[in-house]
C-alpha positions as a printed Julia matrix, in Angstrom:
243×3 Matrix{Float64}:
  6.01  -43.51  -152.11
  4.97  -47.02  -152.91
  4.75  -47.86  -156.66
  3.02  -50.67  -158.57
  5.14  -53.67  -159.6
  5.24  -52.77  -163.33
  6.5   -49.33  -162.62
  9.09  -50.54  -160.13
 10.46  -52.97  -162.8
 10.63  -50.16  -165.26
 12.62  -47.97  -162.88
 15.04  -50.77  -161.9
 15.75  -51.39  -165.6
 16.3   -47.6   -166.34
 18.51  -47.35  -163.29
 20.88  -49.97  -164.72
 21.13  -47.91  -167.92
 21.55  -44.62  -166.24
 23.97  -45.48  -163.47
 25.17  -49.04  -164.08
 28.66  -47.57  -164.76
 28.79  -45.66  -161.49
 29.51  -48.73  -159.38
 32.57  -50.84  -158.62
 33.19  -53.95  -156.62
 35.41  -53.71  -153.56
 36.82  -56.49  -151.47
 39.28  -56.86  -148.59
 41.59  -59.52  -147.21
 44.61  -60.11  -144.99
 47.03  -59.98  -147.88
 47.7   -61.04  -151.49
 46.39  -64.39  -152.33
 44.41  -64.64  -149.0
 40.67  -65.35  -149.18
 38.43  -62.34  -149.13
 36.96  -61.36  -145.85
 34.85  -58.33  -146.81
 32.92  -57.71  -149.98
 31.06  -54.59  -150.97
 30.03  -52.06  -153.66
 31.4   -48.6   -154.12
 30.16  -45.87  -156.36
 31.37  -42.66  -158.01
 29.8   -39.49  -156.56
 30.58  -35.98  -158.07
 30.12  -33.19  -155.47
 29.45  -29.63  -156.63
 31.59  -27.5   -154.32
 31.45  -24.05  -156.03
 31.8   -22.13  -159.21
 34.29  -19.85  -160.85
 34.31  -17.7   -163.96
 35.58  -20.95  -165.75
 32.65  -23.0   -164.64
 31.54  -25.34  -161.86
 34.08  -26.79  -159.35
 33.42  -30.42  -158.75
 35.11  -33.01  -156.52
 34.74  -36.66  -157.47
 34.85  -39.34  -154.74
 34.54  -43.07  -154.66
 32.11  -43.83  -151.79
 31.41  -46.96  -149.83
 30.59  -48.17  -146.33
 33.59  -47.9   -143.99
 32.95  -51.54  -142.86
 34.21  -52.7   -146.41
 37.59  -50.96  -146.11
 39.14  -51.97  -142.73
 41.24  -54.73  -143.93
 45.08  -54.56  -144.49
 44.8   -55.33  -148.13
 42.11  -54.69  -150.74
 41.08  -54.68  -154.33
 38.87  -52.45  -156.46
 37.58  -54.51  -159.36
 37.54  -53.18  -162.9
 34.41  -53.94  -164.94
 34.87  -53.97  -168.83
 32.13  -51.4   -169.29
 33.93  -48.87  -167.07
 37.25  -48.66  -168.96
 38.34  -47.51  -172.41
 39.49  -49.82  -173.92
 37.25  -52.47  -172.3
 40.08  -55.09  -172.15
 41.9   -52.88  -169.62
 39.51  -54.46  -166.99
 41.45  -57.73  -166.84
 43.02  -57.12  -163.42
 41.7   -55.43  -160.39
 43.39  -52.41  -158.74
 45.33  -53.9   -155.79
 45.84  -51.69  -152.69
 48.15  -52.65  -149.81
 47.39  -50.59  -146.65
 43.81  -50.52  -147.86
 42.27  -48.86  -144.84
 44.65  -45.99  -145.1
 43.54  -45.19  -148.71
 40.24  -43.88  -147.43
 38.86  -40.88  -145.6
 36.84  -42.49  -142.85
 33.73  -40.73  -141.39
 32.85  -43.08  -138.59
 29.97  -40.92  -137.29
 27.97  -42.01  -140.46
 29.75  -45.3   -141.4
 31.13  -43.75  -144.58
 34.55  -44.32  -146.36
 35.4   -41.77  -149.18
 38.32  -41.89  -151.56
 39.28  -39.02  -153.8
 39.47  -40.34  -157.29
 42.68  -38.66  -158.39
 44.78  -41.87  -157.68
 42.35  -43.95  -159.65
 42.63  -41.64  -162.71
 46.36  -41.76  -162.24
 46.41  -45.5   -162.14
 44.5   -45.54  -165.46
 46.8   -43.08  -167.06
 49.79  -45.14  -166.03
 48.21  -48.15  -167.59
 47.32  -46.57  -170.92
 43.6   -46.49  -170.47
 40.95  -44.13  -169.13
 37.78  -44.46  -167.05
 34.39  -44.46  -168.82
 32.03  -44.01  -165.79
 28.78  -42.6   -164.87
 28.48  -40.77  -161.5
 25.74  -40.1   -158.88
 25.8   -36.31  -159.28
 24.62  -33.65  -156.84
 21.41  -33.31  -158.89
 20.68  -36.97  -158.26
 21.82  -37.21  -154.65
 18.89  -36.32  -152.4
 18.85  -32.94  -150.8
 18.11  -32.71  -147.05
 14.27  -31.96  -147.58
 13.87  -35.1   -149.76
 15.58  -37.17  -147.1
 13.26  -35.59  -144.48
 10.23  -36.61  -146.42
 10.94  -40.36  -146.08
  8.4   -41.46  -143.57
  7.48  -44.35  -141.46
  5.21  -45.92  -144.19
  7.5   -48.17  -146.41
  8.05  -46.8   -149.93
  9.68  -48.32  -152.98
 13.38  -48.26  -153.04
 16.02  -49.52  -155.49
 19.52  -50.76  -154.6
 22.12  -50.87  -157.41
 24.82  -53.28  -156.37
 27.37  -55.86  -157.45
 26.35  -59.14  -155.79
 28.69  -62.05  -154.93
 28.22  -65.22  -156.97
 29.22  -68.65  -155.77
 32.12  -68.55  -158.23
 33.35  -65.18  -157.03
 31.79  -63.22  -159.91
 30.29  -59.81  -159.1
 27.07  -59.49  -161.23
 25.36  -56.17  -161.66
 22.06  -56.32  -159.78
 19.2   -53.78  -159.27
 16.84  -54.99  -156.57
 13.55  -53.61  -155.56
 13.09  -53.12  -151.84
 11.32  -50.98  -149.19
 12.57  -48.03  -147.43
 11.2   -46.35  -144.3
 12.15  -44.13  -141.39
 12.34  -46.05  -138.1
 13.95  -44.78  -134.88
 15.11  -41.57  -136.38
 17.02  -43.22  -139.31
 16.31  -44.21  -142.89
 16.4   -47.94  -143.38
 16.04  -50.6   -146.04
 13.65  -52.94  -144.37
 15.05  -56.37  -145.43
 18.57  -57.84  -145.2
 20.34  -57.95  -148.52
 23.01  -60.5   -149.86
 26.68  -60.23  -149.52
 28.34  -57.64  -151.75
 25.61  -55.11  -151.3
 27.03  -53.08  -148.4
 28.14  -49.61  -149.63
 25.74  -49.68  -152.64
 23.66  -46.54  -153.51
 20.01  -46.65  -152.46
 17.41  -44.79  -154.52
 13.93  -43.6   -153.6
 11.12  -41.96  -155.55
  8.58  -39.27  -154.96
  6.09  -37.38  -156.98
  7.18  -33.81  -157.81
  5.04  -31.58  -160.11
  3.07  -34.66  -161.31
  6.14  -36.58  -162.28
  8.23  -39.31  -160.53
 11.55  -38.11  -159.26
 14.29  -40.66  -158.61
 16.93  -39.61  -156.03
 19.85  -41.36  -154.46
 19.03  -41.33  -150.68
 22.49  -42.5   -149.64
 24.39  -45.69  -149.34
 23.7   -49.06  -147.68
 25.33  -49.79  -144.33
 25.86  -53.24  -142.82
 22.79  -55.16  -141.74
 21.36  -54.39  -138.31
 18.16  -55.67  -136.86
 16.89  -57.44  -139.96
 17.52  -54.59  -142.35
 20.07  -52.01  -143.23
 20.53  -48.49  -142.07
 21.18  -45.95  -144.85
 23.89  -43.25  -144.67
 21.8   -40.47  -146.17
 23.18  -37.77  -148.36
 22.22  -34.91  -146.13
 24.64  -36.34  -143.56
 27.18  -37.42  -146.32
 27.41  -33.84  -147.62
 27.79  -32.36  -144.12
 30.5   -34.93  -143.11
 32.51  -34.51  -146.29
 32.4   -30.73  -145.93
 33.49  -30.77  -142.3
 36.3   -33.31  -143.05
 37.73  -31.4   -145.99
 37.57  -28.14  -144.26
 39.99  -29.23  -141.58
């Protein structure tokens, strides 16, 4: 669905308010003090896996593109708005053996990290996370992904860019998404730091606009970016955790 510019701008602004605290910067290098070789965005995803008499059973993951996690050493940045108290965000979380910290799903280019270790890190440091998550209700179901067609529609990428000074500013960019060659793609190449970021699309349901997270941005290919869509993410996570 292609929206007018004013509506697109309104949605991009609202997206920052609703899910700006869902995303974290990730970077990788060859070791402590070495220059960064990979930069990306990761986001919190809460997956509904069942229900009991006590309520819903939810697994929380940190998701990104596998390409951002293959280095020997990595860091997950801490933004002030995501921690309580905010000053706990002074230092990033440093992770030796970075690639081994993730569940890699190479068939879709995804890396997933259970967030128990992140919450344990916060508890050890005397602070707590204050995040938003892409929930199952926001993540696009298979039928919504299937409705992405060959005609470009409005899309929104919520990412942490990479400034010349190494800063990681929050950015919501308006792009186009379309189906090409059997895959969903963002049609233009995006700046460094965007790989792994959540990609959102819109459609009209019951006369109202519905914003859904289609998936996450994979590395550029052919002038645009393939999207690892949530129909495949759900299936791959279910298969991996059932083993």
